[in-house]
Short mmCIF file of C-alpha atoms and ligand atoms in Angstrom, two decimals:
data_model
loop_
_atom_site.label_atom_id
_atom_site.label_comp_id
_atom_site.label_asym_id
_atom_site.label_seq_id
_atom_site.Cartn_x
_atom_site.Cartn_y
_atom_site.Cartn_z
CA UNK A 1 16.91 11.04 25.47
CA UNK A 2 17.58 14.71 25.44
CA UNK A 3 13.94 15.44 23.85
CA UNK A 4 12.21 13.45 26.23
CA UNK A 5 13.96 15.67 29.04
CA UNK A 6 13.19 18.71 27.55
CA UNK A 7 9.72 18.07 27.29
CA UNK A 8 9.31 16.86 30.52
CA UNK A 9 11.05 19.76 31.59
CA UNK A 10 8.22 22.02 29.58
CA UNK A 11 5.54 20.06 31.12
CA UNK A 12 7.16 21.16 34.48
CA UNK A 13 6.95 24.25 33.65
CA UNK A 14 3.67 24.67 32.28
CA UNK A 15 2.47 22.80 35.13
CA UNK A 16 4.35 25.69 37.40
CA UNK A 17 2.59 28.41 35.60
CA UNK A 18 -0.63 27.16 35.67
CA UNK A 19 -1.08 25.61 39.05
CA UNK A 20 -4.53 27.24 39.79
CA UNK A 21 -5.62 26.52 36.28
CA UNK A 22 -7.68 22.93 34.58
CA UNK A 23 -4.83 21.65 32.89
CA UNK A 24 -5.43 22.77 29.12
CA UNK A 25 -4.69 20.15 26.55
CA UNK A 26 -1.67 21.43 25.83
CA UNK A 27 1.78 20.23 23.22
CA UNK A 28 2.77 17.15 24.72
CA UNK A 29 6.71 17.16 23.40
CA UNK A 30 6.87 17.43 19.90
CA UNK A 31 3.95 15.15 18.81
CA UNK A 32 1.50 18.09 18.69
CA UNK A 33 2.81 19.18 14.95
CA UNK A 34 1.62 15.98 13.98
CA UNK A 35 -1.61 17.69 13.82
CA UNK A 36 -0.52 19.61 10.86
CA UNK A 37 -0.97 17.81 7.66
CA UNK A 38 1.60 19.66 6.09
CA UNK A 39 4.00 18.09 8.37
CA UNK A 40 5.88 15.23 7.40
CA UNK A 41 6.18 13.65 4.04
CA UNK A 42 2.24 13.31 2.60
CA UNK A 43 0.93 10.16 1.87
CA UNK A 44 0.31 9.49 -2.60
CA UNK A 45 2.65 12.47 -2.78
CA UNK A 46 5.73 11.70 -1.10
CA UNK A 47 7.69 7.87 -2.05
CA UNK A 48 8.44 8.04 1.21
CA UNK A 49 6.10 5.69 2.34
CA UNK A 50 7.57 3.01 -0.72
CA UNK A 51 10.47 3.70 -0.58
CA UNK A 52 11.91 4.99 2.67
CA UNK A 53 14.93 2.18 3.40
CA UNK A 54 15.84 3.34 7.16
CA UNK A 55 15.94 0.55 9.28
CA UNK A 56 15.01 3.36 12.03
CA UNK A 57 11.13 3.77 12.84
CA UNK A 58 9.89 5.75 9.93
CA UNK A 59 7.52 8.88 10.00
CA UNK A 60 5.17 9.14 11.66
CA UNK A 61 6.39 6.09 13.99
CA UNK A 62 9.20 8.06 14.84
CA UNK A 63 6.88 9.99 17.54
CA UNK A 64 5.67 8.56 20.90
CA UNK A 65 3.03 10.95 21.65
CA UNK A 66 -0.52 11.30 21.29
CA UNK A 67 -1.77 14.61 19.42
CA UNK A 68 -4.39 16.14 21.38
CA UNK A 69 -7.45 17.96 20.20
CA UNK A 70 -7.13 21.81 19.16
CA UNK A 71 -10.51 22.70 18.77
CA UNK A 72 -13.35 21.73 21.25
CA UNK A 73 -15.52 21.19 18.13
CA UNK A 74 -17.52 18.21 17.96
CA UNK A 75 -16.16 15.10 17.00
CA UNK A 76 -16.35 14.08 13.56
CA UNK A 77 -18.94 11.46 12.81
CA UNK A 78 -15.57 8.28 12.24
CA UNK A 79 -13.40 10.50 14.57
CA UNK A 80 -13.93 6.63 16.91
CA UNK A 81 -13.66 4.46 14.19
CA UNK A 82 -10.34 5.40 12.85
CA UNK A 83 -9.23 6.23 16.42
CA UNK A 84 -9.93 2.25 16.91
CA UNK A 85 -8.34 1.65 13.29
CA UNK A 86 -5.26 3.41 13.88
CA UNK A 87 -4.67 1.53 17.19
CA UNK A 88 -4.89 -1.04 15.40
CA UNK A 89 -2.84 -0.07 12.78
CA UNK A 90 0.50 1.07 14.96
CA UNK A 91 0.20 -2.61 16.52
CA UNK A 92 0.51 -3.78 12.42
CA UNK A 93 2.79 -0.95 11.48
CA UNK A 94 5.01 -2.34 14.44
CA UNK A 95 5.38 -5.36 13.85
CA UNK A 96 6.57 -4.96 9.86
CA UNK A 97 9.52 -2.59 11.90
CA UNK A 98 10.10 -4.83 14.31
CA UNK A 99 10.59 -7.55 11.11
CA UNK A 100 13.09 -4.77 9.36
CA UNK A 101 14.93 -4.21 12.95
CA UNK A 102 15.10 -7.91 13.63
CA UNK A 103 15.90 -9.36 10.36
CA UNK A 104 17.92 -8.57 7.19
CA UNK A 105 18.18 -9.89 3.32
CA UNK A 106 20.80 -12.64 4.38
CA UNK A 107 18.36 -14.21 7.29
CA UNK A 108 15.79 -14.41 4.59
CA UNK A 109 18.10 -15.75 2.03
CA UNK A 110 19.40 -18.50 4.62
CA UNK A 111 15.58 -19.23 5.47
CA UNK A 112 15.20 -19.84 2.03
CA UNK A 113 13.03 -17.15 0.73
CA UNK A 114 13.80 -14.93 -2.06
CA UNK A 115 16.71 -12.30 -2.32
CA UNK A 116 14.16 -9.23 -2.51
CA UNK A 117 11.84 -10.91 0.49
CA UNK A 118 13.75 -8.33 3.20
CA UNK A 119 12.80 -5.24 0.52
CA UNK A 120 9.32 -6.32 0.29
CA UNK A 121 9.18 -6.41 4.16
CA UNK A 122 10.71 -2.78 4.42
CA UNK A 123 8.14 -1.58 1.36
CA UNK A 124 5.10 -2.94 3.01
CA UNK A 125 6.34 -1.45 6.71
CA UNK A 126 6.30 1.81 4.32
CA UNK A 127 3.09 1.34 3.27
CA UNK A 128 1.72 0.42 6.91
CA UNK A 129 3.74 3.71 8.34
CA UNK A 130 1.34 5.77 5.63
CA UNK A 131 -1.85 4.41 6.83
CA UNK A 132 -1.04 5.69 10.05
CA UNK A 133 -0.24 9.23 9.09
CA UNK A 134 -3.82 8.81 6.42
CA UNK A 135 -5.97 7.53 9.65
CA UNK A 136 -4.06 10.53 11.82
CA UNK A 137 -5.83 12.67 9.33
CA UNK A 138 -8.96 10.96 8.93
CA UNK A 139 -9.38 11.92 12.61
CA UNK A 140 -10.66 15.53 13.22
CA UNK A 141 -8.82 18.21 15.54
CA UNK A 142 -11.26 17.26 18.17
CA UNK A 143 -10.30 13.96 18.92
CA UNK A 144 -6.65 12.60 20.14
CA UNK A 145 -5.04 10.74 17.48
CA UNK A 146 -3.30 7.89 19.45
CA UNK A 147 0.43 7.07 19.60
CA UNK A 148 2.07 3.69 19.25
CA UNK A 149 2.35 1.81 22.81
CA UNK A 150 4.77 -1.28 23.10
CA UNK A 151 4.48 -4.44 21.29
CA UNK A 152 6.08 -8.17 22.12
CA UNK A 153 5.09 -10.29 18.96
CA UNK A 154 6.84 -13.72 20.51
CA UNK A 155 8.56 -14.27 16.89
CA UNK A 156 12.28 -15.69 16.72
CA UNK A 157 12.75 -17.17 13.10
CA UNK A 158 12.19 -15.64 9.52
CA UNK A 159 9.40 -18.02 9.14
CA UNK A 160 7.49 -17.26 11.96
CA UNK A 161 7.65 -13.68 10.31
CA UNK A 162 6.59 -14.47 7.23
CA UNK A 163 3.58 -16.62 8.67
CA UNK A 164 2.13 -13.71 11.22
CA UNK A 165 2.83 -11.27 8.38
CA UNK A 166 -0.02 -13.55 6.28
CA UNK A 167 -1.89 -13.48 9.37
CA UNK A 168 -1.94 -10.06 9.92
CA UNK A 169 -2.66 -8.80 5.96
CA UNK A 170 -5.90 -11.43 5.71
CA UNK A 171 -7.02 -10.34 9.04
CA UNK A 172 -7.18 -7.07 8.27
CA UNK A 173 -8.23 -7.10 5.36
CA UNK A 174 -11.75 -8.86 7.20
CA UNK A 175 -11.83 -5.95 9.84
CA UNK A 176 -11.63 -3.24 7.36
CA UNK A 177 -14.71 -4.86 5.72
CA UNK A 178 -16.47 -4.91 9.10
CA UNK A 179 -16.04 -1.43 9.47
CA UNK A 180 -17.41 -0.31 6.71
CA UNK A 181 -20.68 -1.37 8.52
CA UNK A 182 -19.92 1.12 11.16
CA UNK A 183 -18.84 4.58 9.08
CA UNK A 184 -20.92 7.00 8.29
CA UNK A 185 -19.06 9.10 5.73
CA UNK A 186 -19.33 7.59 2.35
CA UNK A 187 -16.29 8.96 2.33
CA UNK A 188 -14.56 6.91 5.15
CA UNK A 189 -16.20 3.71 3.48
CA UNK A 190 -14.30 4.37 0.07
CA UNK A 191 -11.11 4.50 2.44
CA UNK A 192 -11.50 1.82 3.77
CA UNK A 193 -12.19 -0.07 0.77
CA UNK A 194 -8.58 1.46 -0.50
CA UNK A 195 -6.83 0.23 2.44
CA UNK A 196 -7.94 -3.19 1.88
CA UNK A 197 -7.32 -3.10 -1.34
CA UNK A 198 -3.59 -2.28 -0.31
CA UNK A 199 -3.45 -5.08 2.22
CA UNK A 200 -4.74 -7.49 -0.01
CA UNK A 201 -1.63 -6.82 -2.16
CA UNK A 202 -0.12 -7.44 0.22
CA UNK A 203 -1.02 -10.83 0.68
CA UNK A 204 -1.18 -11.34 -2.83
CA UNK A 205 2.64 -10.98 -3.04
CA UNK A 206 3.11 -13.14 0.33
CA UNK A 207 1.26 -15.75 -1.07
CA UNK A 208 2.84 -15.96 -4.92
CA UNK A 209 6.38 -15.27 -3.61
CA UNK A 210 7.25 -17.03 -0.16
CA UNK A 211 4.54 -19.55 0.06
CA UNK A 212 4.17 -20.43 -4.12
CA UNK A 213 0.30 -20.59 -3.63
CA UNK A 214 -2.08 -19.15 -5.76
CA UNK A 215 -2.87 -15.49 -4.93
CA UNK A 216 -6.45 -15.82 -5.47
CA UNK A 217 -9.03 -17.01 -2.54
CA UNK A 218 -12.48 -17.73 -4.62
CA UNK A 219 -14.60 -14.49 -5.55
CA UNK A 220 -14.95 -12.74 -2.38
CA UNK A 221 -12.69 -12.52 0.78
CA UNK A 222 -14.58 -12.80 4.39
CA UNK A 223 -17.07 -9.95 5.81
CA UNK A 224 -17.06 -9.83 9.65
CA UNK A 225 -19.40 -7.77 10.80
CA UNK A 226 -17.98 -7.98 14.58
CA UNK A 227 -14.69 -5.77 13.54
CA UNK A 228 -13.97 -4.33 17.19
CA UNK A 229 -13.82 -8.30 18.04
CA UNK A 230 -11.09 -9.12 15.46
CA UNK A 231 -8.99 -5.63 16.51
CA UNK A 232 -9.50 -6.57 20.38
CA UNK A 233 -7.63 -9.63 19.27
CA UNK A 234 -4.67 -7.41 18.63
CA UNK A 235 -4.44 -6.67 22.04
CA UNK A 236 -2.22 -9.57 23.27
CA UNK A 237 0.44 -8.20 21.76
CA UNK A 238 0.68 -5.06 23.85
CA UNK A 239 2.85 -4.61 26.45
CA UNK A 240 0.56 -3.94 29.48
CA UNK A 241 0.79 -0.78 31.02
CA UNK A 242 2.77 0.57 27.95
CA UNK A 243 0.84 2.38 26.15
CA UNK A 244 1.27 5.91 26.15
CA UNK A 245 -0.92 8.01 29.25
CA UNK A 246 -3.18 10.60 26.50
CA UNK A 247 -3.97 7.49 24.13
CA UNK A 248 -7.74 6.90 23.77
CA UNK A 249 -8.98 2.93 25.01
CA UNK A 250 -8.11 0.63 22.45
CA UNK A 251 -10.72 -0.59 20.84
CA UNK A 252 -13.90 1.45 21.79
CA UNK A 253 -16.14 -0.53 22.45
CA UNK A 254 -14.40 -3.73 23.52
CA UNK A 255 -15.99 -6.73 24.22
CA UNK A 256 -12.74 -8.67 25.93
CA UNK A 257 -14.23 -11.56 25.01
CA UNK A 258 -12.38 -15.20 25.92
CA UNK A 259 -9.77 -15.73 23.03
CA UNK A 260 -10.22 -18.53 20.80
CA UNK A 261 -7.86 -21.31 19.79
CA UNK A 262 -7.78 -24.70 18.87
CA UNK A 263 -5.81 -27.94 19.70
CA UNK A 264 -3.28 -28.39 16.61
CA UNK A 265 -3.22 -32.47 16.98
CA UNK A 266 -7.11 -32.38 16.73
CA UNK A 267 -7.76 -30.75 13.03
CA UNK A 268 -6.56 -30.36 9.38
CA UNK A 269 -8.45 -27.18 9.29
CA UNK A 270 -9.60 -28.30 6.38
CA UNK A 271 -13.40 -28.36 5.53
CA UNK A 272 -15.04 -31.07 7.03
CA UNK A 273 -12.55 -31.60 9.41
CA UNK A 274 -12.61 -32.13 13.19
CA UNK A 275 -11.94 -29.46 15.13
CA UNK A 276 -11.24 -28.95 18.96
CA UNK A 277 -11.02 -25.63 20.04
CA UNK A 278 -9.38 -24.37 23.62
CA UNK A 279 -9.75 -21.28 25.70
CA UNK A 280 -6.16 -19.89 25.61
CA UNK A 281 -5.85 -17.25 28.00
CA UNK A 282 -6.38 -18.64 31.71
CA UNK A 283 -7.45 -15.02 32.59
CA UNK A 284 -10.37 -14.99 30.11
CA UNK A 285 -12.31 -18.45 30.08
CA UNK A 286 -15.76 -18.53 28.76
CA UNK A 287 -18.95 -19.00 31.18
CA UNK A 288 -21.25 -21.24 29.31
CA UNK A 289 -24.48 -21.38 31.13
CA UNK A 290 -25.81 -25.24 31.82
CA UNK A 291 -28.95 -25.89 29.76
CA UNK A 292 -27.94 -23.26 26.60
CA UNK A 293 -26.85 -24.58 23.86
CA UNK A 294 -24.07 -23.15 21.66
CA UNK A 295 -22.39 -23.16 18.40
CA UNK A 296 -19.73 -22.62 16.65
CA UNK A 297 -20.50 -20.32 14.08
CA UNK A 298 -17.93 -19.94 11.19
CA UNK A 299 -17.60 -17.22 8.55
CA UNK A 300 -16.44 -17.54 5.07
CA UNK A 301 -16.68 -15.24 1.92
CA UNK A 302 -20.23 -13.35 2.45
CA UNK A 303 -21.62 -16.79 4.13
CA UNK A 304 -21.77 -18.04 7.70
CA UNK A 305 -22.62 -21.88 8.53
CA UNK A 306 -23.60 -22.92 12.17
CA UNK A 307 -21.87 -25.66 13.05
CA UNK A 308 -22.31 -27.38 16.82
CA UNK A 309 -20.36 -27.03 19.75
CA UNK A 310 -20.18 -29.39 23.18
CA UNK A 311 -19.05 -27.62 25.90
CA UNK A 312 -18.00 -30.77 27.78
CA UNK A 313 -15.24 -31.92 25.04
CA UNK A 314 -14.71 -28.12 23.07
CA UNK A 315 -15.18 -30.57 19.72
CA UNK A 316 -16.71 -28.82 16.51
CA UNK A 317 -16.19 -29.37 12.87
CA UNK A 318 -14.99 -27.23 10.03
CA UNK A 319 -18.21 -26.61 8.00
CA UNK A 320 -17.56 -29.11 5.26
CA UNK A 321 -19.29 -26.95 2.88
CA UNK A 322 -16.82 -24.10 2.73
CA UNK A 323 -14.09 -23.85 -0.27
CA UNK A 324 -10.43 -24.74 1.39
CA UNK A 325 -9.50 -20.95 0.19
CA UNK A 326 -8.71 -17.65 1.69
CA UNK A 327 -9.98 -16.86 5.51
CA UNK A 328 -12.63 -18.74 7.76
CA UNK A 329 -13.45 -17.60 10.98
CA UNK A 330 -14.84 -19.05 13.89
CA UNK A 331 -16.86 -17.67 16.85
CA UNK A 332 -18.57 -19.58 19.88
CA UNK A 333 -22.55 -17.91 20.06
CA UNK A 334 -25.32 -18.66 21.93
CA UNK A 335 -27.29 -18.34 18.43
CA UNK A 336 -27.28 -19.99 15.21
CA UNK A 337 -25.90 -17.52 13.00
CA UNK A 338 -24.81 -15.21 15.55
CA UNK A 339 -27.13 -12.82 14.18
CA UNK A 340 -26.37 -9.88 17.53
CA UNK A 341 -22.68 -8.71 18.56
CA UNK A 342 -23.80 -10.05 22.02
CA UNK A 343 -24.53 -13.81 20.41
CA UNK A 344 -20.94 -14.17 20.44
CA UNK A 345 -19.63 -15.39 23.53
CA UNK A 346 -16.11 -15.93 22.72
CA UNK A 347 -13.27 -15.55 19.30
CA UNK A 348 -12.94 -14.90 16.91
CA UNK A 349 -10.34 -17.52 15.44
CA UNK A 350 -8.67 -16.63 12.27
CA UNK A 351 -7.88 -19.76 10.09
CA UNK A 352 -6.30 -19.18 6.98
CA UNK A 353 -6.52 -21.72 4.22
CA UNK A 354 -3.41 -20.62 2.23
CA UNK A 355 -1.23 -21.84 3.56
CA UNK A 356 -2.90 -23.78 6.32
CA UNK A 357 0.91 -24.12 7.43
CA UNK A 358 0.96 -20.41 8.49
CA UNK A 359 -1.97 -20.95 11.72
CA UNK A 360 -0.03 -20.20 15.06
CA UNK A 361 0.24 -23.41 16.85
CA UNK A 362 1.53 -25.44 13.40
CA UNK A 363 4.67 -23.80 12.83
C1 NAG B 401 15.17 1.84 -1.57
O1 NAG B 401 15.63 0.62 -2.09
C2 NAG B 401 15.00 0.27 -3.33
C3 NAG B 401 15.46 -1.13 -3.72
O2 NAG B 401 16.85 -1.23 -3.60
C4 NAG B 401 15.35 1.32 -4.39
O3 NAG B 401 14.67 1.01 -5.59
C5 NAG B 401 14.90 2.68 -3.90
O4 NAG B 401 15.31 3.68 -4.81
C6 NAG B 401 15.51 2.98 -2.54
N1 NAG B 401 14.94 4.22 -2.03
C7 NAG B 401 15.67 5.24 -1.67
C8 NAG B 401 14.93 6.45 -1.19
O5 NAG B 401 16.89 5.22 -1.70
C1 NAG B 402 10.41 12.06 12.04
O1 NAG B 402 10.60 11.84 10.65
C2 NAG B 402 10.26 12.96 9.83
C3 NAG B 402 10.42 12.53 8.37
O2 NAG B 402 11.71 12.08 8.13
C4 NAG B 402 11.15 14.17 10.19
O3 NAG B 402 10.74 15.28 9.43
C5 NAG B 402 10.98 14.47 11.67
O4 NAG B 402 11.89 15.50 12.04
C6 NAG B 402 11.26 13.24 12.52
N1 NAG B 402 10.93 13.58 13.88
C7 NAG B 402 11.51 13.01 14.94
C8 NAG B 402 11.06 13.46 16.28
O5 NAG B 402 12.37 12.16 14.83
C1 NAG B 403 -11.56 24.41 25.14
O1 NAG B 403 -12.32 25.26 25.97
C2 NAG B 403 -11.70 25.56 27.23
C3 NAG B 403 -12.66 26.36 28.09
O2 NAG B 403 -13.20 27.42 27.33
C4 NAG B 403 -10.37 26.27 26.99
O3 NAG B 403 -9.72 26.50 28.21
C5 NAG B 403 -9.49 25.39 26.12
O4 NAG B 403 -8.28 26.06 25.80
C6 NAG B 403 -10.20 24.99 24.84
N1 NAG B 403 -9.38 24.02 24.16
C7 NAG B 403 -9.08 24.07 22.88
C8 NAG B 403 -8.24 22.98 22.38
O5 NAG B 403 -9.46 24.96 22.16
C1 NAG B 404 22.42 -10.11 9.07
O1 NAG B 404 22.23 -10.48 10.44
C2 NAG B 404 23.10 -11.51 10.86
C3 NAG B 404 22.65 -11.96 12.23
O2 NAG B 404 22.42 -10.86 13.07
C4 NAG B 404 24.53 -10.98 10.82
O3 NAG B 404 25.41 -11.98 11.23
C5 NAG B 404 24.85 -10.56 9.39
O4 NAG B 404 26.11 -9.94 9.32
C6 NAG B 404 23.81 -9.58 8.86
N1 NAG B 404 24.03 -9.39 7.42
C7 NAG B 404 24.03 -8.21 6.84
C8 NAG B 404 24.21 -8.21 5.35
O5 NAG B 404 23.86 -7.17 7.46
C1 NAG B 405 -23.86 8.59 0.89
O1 NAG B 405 -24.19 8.28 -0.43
C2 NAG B 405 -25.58 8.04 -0.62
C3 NAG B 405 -25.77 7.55 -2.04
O2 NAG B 405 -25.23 8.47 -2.95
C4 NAG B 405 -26.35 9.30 -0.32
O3 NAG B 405 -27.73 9.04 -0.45
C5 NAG B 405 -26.06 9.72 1.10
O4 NAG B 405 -26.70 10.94 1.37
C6 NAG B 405 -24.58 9.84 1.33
N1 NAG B 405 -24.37 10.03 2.75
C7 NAG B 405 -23.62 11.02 3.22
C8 NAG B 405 -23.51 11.07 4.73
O5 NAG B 405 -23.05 11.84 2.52
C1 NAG B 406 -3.56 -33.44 21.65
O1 NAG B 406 -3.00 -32.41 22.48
C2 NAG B 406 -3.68 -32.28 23.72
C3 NAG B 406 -3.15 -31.05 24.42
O2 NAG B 406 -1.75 -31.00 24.33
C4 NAG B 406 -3.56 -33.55 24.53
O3 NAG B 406 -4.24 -33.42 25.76
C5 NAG B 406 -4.14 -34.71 23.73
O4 NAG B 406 -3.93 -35.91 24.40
C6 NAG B 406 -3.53 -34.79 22.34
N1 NAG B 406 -4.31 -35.75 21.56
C7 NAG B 406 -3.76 -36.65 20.78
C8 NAG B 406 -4.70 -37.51 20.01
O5 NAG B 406 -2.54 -36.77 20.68
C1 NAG B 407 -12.86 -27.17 27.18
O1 NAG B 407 -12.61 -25.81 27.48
C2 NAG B 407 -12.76 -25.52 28.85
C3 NAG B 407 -12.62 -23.99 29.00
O2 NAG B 407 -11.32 -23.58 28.71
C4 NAG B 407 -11.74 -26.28 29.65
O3 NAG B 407 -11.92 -26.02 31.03
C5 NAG B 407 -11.91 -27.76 29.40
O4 NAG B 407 -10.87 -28.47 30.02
C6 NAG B 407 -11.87 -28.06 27.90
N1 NAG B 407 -12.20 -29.44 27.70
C7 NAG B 407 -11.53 -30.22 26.88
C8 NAG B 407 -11.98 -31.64 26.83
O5 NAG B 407 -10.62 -29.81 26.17
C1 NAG B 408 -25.39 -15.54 9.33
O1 NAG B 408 -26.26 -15.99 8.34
C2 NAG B 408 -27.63 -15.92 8.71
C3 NAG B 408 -28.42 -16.57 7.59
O2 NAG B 408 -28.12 -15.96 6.37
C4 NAG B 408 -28.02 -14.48 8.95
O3 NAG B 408 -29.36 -14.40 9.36
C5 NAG B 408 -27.12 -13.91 10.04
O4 NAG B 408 -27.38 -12.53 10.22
C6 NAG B 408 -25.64 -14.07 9.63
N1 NAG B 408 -24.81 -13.65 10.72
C7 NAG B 408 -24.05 -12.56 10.65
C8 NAG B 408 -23.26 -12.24 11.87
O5 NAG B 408 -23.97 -11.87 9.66
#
């Protein structure tokens, strides 16, 4: 509490002294150092971001602020990109501390899960905290690098844990394929490529050591080209309103397309099985025009298949074609394929095949 006085007390101030002036971007409490990448421990240097055991919010979570621009250069050519990415990211970075404030080894021991499962949760939080500080520098000094808003992840048990955590790795390791359609750096694609790599340990270890599957998911793991559709998933886990004042929109551009679920007593998720989807947020329901036709176009490995959709009873069907491995996803579209971003007209779903026990709604 006492830094959050003083700097609103400096803001006061500044304010005071420059009443006649355009408020400058100027240090916005202590956050601003953040822009020096000599702060702080530094990512494949430090083990701090393996091996730092506080259950406090590590570096650089332990900052609420934004860092505004110091230079009124232009913005670097994936300045948006990982702006959007690193949203994302303090949403995923969040929840593994929420998991390490929550929970401890003897909840996951009592669950059932290995004695280590609690150090692996603090190790990957780690890793998560140092893709935000890498993404804080992948921005350039004329963009804000966004701060970490509030998060409510609706999870009570161990298990639920463990499940979202599966979620959350295979998910992102499709967006960070999708947006390596948008960068332009070759630069920003390789690092990308790294960070999914990472995640997809990740999994790896999720799915060997709490759920005794086999790591592997068939030759390729799914390419979404939509990514900004996947991250503005994320969003429903924000606090509304919380989010600090300087942070850029989250993501840029957004859709807010109608969210995607399905009715759990309707499917195995398996291929070739019925499916019925549902509309799940009453704020958000889809407008399907009478006399189009849509589909329900799912996504697996590099393919899609088209499968159909009837508005009147929601029913599709799991493309029996697909292997019963790794990630599908499903959008609604207006076109076979959905070939455009603006084809889809409402998802995406994740559905993850290993385990099929860990899609919200089953557990
Ligand atoms: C964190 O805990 C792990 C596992 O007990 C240990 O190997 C590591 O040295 C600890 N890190 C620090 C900085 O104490
Ligand atoms: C955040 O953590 C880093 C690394 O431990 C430390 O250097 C810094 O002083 C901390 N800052 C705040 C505001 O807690
Ligand atoms: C940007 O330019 C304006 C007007 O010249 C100046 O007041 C401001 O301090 C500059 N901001 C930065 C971050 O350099
Ligand atoms: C773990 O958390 C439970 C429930 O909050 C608590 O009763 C227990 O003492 C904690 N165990 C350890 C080792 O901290
Ligand atoms: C990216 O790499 C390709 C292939 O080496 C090269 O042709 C292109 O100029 C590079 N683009 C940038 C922006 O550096
Ligand atoms: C499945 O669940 C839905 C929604 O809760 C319900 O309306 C429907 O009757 C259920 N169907 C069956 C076959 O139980
Ligand atoms: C299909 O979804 C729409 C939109 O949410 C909903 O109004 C309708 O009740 C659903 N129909 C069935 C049969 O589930
Ligand atoms: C889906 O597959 C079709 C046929 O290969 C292709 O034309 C279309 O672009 C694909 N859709 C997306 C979103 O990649």
């Amino acid at each position: 509490m006492p830094s959050a006085s003083i700097s609103l007390l400096s803001a006061v101030l500044v304010l005071a002294v420059n009443m006649h002036a355009a408020p400058a971007p100027s240090p916005q409490g202590s956050s601003q150092i953040l822009d020096d990448p000599k702060f702080g421990p530094i990512p494949d240097e430090s083990s701090y971001y393996t091996s730092d055991n506080s259950t406090s919010p590590p570096f650089p979570g332990n900052y609420s602020q934004p860092v505004f621009p110091t230079s009124n250069g232009t913005a670097g050519a994936d300045d948006l990109l990982f702006q959007n990415l690193l949203g994302a990211e303090l949403a995923i970075y969040s929840f593994y501390q929420f998991g390490v404030e929550t929970f401890n080894q003897s909840a996951f021991v009592e669950a059932g899960y290995p004695s280590h499962t609690y150090q692996r949760i603090v190790e990957i939080r780690d890793n998560e905290a140092g893709h935000g500080r890498i993404f804080e520098e992948q921005i350039s000094d004329a963009s804000t690098k966004p701060a970490p808003c509030k998060y409510q992840f609706g999870i009570t048990s161990p298990v639920a844990f463990l499940a979202a955590h599966t979620v959350v790795e295979i998910a992102s390791m499709a967006f960070l394929t999708g947006l390596v359609l948008q960068a332009q750096l070759n630069s920003s694609k390789a690092a990308l490529v790294a960070i999914a790599e990472t995640e997809s340990r990740h999994e790896a270890w999720g799915l060997i050591d709490i759920w005794q599957q086999s790591p592997f998911a068939g030759p390729v793991d799914t390419v979404f080209p939509y990514a900004n559709e996947i991250l503005d998933t994320t969003t429903v886990f924000i606090v509304p309103g919380s989010c600090p004042a300087g942070n850029p929109s989250y993501p840029v551009p957004s859709q807010r397309l109608p969210s995607l679920s399905y009715q759990s007593n309707s499917t195995t998720l398996l291929p070739g099985s019925p499916v019925t989807f549902a509309f799940s947020n009453p704020a958000n329901q889809p407008d399907f025009e009478a006399g189009t036709t849509y589909y329900a176009v799912y996504f697996h490995g590099l393919l899609n298949i088209t499968e159909p959709f009837d508005t009147k009873t929601n029913a599709s069907i799991i493309p029996p074609e697909f292997e019963a491995r790794g990630l599908f996803l499903a959008v609604i579209s207006d076109t076979p394929g959905a070939p455009t971003i603006d084809s889809v007209k409402a998802g995406p779903l994740v559905i993850t095949e290993q385990p099929l026990v860990v899609n919200s709604g089953v557990l």
